Coordinates of N, CA and C in Angstrom, one line a residue:
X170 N 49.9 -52.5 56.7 CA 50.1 -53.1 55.4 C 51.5 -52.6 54.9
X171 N 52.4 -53.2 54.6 CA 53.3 -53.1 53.6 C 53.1 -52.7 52.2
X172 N 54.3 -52.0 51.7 CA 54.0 -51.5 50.7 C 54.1 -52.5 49.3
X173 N 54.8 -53.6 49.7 CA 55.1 -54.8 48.6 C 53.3 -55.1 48.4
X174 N 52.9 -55.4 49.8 CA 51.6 -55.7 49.6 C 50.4 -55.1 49.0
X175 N 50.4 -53.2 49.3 CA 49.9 -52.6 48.6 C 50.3 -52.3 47.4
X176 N 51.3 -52.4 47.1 CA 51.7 -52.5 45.5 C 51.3 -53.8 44.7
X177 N 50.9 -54.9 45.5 CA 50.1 -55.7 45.0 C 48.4 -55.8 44.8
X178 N 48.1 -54.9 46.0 CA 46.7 -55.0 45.7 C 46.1 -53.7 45.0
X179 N 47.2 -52.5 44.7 CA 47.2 -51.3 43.5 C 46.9 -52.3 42.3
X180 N 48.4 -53.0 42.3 CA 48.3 -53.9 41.0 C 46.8 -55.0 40.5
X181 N 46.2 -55.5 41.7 CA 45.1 -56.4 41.3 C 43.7 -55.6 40.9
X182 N 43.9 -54.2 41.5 CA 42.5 -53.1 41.4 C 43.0 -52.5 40.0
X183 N 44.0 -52.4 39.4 CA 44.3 -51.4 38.3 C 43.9 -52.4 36.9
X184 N 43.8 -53.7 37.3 CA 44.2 -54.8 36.3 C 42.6 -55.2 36.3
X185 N 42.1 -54.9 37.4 CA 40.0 -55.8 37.2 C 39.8 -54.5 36.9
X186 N 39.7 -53.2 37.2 CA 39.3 -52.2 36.9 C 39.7 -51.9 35.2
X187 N 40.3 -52.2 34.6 CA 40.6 -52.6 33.3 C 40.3 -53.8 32.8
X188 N 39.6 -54.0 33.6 CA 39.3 -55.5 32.6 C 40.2 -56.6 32.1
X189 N 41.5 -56.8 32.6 CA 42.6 -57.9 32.6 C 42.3 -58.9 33.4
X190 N 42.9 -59.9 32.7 CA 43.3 -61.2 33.5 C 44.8 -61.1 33.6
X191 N 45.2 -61.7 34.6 CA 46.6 -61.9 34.7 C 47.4 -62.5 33.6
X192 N 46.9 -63.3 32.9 CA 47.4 -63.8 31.7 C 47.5 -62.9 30.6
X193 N 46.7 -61.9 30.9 CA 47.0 -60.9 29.6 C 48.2 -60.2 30.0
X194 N 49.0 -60.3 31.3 CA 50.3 -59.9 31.2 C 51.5 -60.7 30.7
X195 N 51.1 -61.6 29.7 CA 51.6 -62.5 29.1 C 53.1 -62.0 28.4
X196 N 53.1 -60.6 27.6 CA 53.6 -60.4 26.8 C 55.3 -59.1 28.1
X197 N 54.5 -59.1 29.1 CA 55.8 -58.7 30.1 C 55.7 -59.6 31.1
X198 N 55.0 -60.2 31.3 CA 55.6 -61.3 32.7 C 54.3 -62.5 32.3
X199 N 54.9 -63.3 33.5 CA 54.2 -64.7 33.9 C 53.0 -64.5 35.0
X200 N 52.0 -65.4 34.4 CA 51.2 -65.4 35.7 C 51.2 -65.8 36.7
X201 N 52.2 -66.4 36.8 CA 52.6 -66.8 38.4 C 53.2 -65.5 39.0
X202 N 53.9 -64.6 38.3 CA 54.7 -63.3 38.8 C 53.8 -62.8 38.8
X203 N 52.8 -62.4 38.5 CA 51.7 -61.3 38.4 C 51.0 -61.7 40.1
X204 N 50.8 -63.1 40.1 CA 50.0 -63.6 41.3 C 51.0 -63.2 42.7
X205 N 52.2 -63.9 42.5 CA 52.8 -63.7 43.4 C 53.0 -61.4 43.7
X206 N 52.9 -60.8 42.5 CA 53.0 -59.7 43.1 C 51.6 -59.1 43.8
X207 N 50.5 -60.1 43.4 CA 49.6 -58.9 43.2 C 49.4 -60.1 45.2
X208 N 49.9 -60.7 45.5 CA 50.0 -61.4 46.8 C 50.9 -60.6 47.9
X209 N 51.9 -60.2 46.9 CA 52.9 -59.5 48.1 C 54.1 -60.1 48.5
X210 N 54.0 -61.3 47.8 CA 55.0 -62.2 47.7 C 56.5 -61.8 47.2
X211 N 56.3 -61.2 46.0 CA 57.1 -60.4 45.6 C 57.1 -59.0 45.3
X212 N 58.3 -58.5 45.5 CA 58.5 -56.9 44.8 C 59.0 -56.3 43.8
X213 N 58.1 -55.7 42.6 CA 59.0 -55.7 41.8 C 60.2 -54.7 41.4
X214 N 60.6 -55.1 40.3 CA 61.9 -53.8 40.2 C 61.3 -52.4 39.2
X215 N 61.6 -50.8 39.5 CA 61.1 -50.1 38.7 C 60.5 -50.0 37.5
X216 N 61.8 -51.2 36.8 CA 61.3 -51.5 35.1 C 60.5 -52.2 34.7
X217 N 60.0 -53.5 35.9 CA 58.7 -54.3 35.9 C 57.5 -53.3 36.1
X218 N 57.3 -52.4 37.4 CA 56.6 -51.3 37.2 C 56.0 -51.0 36.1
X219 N 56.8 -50.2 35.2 CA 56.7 -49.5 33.9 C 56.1 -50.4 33.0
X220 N 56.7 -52.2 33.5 CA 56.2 -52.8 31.8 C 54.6 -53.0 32.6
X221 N 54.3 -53.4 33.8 CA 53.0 -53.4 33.9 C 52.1 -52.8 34.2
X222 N 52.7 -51.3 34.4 CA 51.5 -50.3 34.6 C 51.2 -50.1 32.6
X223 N 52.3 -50.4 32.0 CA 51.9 -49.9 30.4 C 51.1 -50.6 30.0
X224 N 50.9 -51.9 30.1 CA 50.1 -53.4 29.9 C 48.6 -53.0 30.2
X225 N 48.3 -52.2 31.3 CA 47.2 -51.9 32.0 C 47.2 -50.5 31.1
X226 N 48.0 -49.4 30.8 CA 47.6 -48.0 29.8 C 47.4 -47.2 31.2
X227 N 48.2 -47.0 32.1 CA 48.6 -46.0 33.5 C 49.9 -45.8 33.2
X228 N 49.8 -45.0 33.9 CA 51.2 -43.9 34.0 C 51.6 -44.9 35.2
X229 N 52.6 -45.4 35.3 CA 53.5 -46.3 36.4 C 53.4 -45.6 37.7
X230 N 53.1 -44.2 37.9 CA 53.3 -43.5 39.2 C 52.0 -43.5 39.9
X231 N 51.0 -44.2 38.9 CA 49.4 -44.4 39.1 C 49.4 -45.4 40.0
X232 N 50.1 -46.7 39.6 CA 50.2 -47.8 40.5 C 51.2 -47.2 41.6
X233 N 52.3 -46.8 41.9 CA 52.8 -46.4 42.8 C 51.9 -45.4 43.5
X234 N 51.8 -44.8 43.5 CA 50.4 -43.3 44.7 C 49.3 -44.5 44.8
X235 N 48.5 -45.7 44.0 CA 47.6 -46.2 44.4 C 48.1 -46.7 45.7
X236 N 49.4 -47.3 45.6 CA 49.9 -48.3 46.8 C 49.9 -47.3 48.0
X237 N 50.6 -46.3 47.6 CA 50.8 -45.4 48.8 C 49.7 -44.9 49.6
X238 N 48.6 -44.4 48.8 CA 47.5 -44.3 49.1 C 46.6 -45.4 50.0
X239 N 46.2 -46.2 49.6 CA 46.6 -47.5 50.7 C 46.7 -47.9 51.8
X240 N 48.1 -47.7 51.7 CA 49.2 -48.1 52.8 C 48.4 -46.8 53.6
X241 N 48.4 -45.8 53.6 CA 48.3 -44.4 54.3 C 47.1 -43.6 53.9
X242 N 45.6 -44.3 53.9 CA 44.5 -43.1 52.9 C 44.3 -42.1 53.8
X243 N 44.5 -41.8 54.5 CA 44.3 -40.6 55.7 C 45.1 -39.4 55.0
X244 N 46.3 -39.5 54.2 CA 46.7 -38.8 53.5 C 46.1 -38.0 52.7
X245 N 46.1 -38.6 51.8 CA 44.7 -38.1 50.4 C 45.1 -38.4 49.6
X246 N 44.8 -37.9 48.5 CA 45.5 -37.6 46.9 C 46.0 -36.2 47.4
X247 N 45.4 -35.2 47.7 CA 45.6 -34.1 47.8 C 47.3 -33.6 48.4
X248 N 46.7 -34.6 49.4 CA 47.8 -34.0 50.9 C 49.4 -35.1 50.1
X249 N 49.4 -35.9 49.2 CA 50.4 -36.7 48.6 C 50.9 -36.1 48.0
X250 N 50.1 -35.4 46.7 CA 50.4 -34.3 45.3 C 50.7 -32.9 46.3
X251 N 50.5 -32.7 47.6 CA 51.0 -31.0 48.1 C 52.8 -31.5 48.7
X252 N 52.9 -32.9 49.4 CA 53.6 -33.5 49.6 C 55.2 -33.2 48.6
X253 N 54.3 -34.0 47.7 CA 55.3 -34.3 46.4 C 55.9 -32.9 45.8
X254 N 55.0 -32.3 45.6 CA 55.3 -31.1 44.7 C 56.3 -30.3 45.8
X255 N 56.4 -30.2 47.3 CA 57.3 -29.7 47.9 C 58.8 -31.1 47.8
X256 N 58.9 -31.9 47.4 CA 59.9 -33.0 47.4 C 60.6 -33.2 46.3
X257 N 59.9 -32.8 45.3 CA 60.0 -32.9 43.8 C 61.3 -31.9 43.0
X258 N 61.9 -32.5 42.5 CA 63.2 -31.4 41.9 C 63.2 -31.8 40.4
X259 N 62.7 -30.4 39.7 CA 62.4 -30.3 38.3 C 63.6 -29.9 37.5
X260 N 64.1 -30.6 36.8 CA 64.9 -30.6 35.8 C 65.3 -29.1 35.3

């Protein structure tokens, strides 16, 4: 699976698991963009990210590790977050 793809199907599990319709992403995008992302059709850009992980009330990095997760569950949560935290450069 690609990650456009699992960043779409992050996006379609974050949005029923909240109880959205795609149309309630009305107020940052169109439901045709919503469909096409949550298809894989499209990819979006970081700042689309942010407007629709906020729409849904997730932290934007929630939908990104969902995808990654995904794409790779053999990983974990665990083995991602030991990952990261060695990758990570804190201000």
């Amino acid at each position: 699976m690609e990650i456009r793809e699992a960043l779409g199907e992050a996006l379609r599990r974050m949005r029923n698991l909240h109880g959205l319709t795609q149309e309630d992403f009305g107020l940052v995008s169109s439901r045709t963009y919503v469909s096409a992302l949550e298809r894989g059709i499209k990819a979006p850009t970081l700042q689309k990210i942010d407007d629709l992980a906020g729409r849904i009330g997730v932290h934007p990095l929630s939908l990104i590790v969902t995808a990654y997760l995904m794409q790779d569950p053999e990983i974990g949560i665990d083995g991602l977050i030991s990952r990261m935290r060695e990758e990570v450069i804190e201000p």
